[in-house]
C-alpha positions in Angstrom: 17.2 37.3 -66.7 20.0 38.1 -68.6 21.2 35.9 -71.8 24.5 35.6 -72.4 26.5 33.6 -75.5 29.5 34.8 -75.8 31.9 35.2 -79.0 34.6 33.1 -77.6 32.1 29.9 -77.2 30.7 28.4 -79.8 27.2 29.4 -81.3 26.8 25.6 -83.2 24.2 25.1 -79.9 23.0 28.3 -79.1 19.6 27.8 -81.3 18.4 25.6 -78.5 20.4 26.3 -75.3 22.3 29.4 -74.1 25.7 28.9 -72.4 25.2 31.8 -69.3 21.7 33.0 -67.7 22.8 35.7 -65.3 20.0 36.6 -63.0 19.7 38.9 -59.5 16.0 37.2 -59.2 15.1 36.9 -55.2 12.4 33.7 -56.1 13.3 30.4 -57.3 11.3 27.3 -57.9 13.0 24.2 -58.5 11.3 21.7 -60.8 11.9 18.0 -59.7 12.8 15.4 -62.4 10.1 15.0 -64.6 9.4 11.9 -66.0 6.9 10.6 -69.1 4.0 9.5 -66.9 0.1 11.2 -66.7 -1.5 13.0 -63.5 -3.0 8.9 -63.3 0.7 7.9 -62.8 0.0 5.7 -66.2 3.3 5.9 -68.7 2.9 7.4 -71.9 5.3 6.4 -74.7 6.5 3.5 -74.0 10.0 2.6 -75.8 9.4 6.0 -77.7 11.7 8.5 -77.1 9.7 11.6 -78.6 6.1 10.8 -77.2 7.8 10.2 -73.6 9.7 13.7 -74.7 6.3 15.1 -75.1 4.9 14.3 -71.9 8.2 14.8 -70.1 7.9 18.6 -71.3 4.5 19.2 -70.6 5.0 17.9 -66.8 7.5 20.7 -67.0 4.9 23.2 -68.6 2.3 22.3 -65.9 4.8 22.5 -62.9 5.9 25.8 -64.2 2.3 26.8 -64.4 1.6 25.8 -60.9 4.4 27.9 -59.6 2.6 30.8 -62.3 5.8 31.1 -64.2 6.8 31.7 -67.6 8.7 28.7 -69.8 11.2 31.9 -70.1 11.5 32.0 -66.6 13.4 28.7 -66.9 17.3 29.5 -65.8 18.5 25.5 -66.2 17.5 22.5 -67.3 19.3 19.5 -67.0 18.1 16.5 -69.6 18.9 13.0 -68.3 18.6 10.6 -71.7 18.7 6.8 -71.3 21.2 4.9 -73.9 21.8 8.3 -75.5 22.6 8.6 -79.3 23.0 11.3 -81.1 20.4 10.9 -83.2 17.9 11.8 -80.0 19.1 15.0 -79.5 16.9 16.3 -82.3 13.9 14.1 -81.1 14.0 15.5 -77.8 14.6 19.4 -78.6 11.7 19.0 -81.6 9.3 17.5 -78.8 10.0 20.2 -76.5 9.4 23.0 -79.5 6.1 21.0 -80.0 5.1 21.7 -76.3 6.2 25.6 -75.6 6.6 26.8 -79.4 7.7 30.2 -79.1 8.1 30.5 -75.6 11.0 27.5 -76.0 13.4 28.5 -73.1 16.8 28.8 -74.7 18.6 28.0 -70.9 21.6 27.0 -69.6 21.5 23.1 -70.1 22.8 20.1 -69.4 21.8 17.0 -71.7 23.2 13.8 -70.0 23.2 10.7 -71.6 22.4 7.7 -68.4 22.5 3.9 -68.4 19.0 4.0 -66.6 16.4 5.9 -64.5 14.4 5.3 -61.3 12.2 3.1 -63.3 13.3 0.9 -66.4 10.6 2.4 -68.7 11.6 5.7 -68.2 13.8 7.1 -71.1 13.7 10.7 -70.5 13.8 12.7 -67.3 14.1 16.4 -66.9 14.2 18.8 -64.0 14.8 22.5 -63.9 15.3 25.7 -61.8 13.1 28.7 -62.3 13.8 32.5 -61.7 10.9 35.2 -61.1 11.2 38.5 -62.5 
């Protein structure tokens, strides 16, 4: 997978995201929407944004090692945020550190902010595609 930020975009985002992941991989695995509840189904963090971002990323981190991939494998993520503000951008990215520390996937993303999910608890849902090597 190839990384590309080029000089004519901006780099004020590329400490968290990357702008182009150019890939030839043959394998994909496509991560559904991943939302802040347990393997019980049970919600964790409710009304708060960063624990729900914790578990949100660690649903991704145990799809992605079910499918025995890497968190760099990750091509695109796209981050669904209910009643976005600005101020949750940092939450979110800083839980997501906190789950995959150096092995944070600097992908092409898309952070979204949405009036509601599938369920009204929900605040944070994320899905993903993954390339293999």
């Amino acid at each position: 997978m190839e990384i590309v930020n080029p000089k004519t975009l901006t780099d004020k985002v590329t400490s968290v995201i990357s702008h182009v992941v150019v890939t030839s991989a043959s394998k994909l695995a496509f991560i559904s929407g991943q939302v802040s509840v347990d393997e019980t189904g049970a919600l964790v963090g409710s009304g708060d944004y960063y624990a729900q971002a914790i578990q949100v990323f660690t649903n991704i981190k145990y799809a992605l090692e079910a499918a025995r991939a890497d968190p760099l494998y990750i091509a695109k993520m796209n981050i669904f945020v209910v009643n976005h503000n600005p101020e949750l951008i940092s939450i979110i990215f800083d839980a997501g550190f906190h789950v995959f520390g150096a092995n944070w996937p600097k992908t092409a993303s898309t952070y979204i902010g949405v009036q509601a999910l599938a369920d009204p608890e929900w605040l944070i849902e994320i899905d993903a595609i993954v390339i293999f090597p």
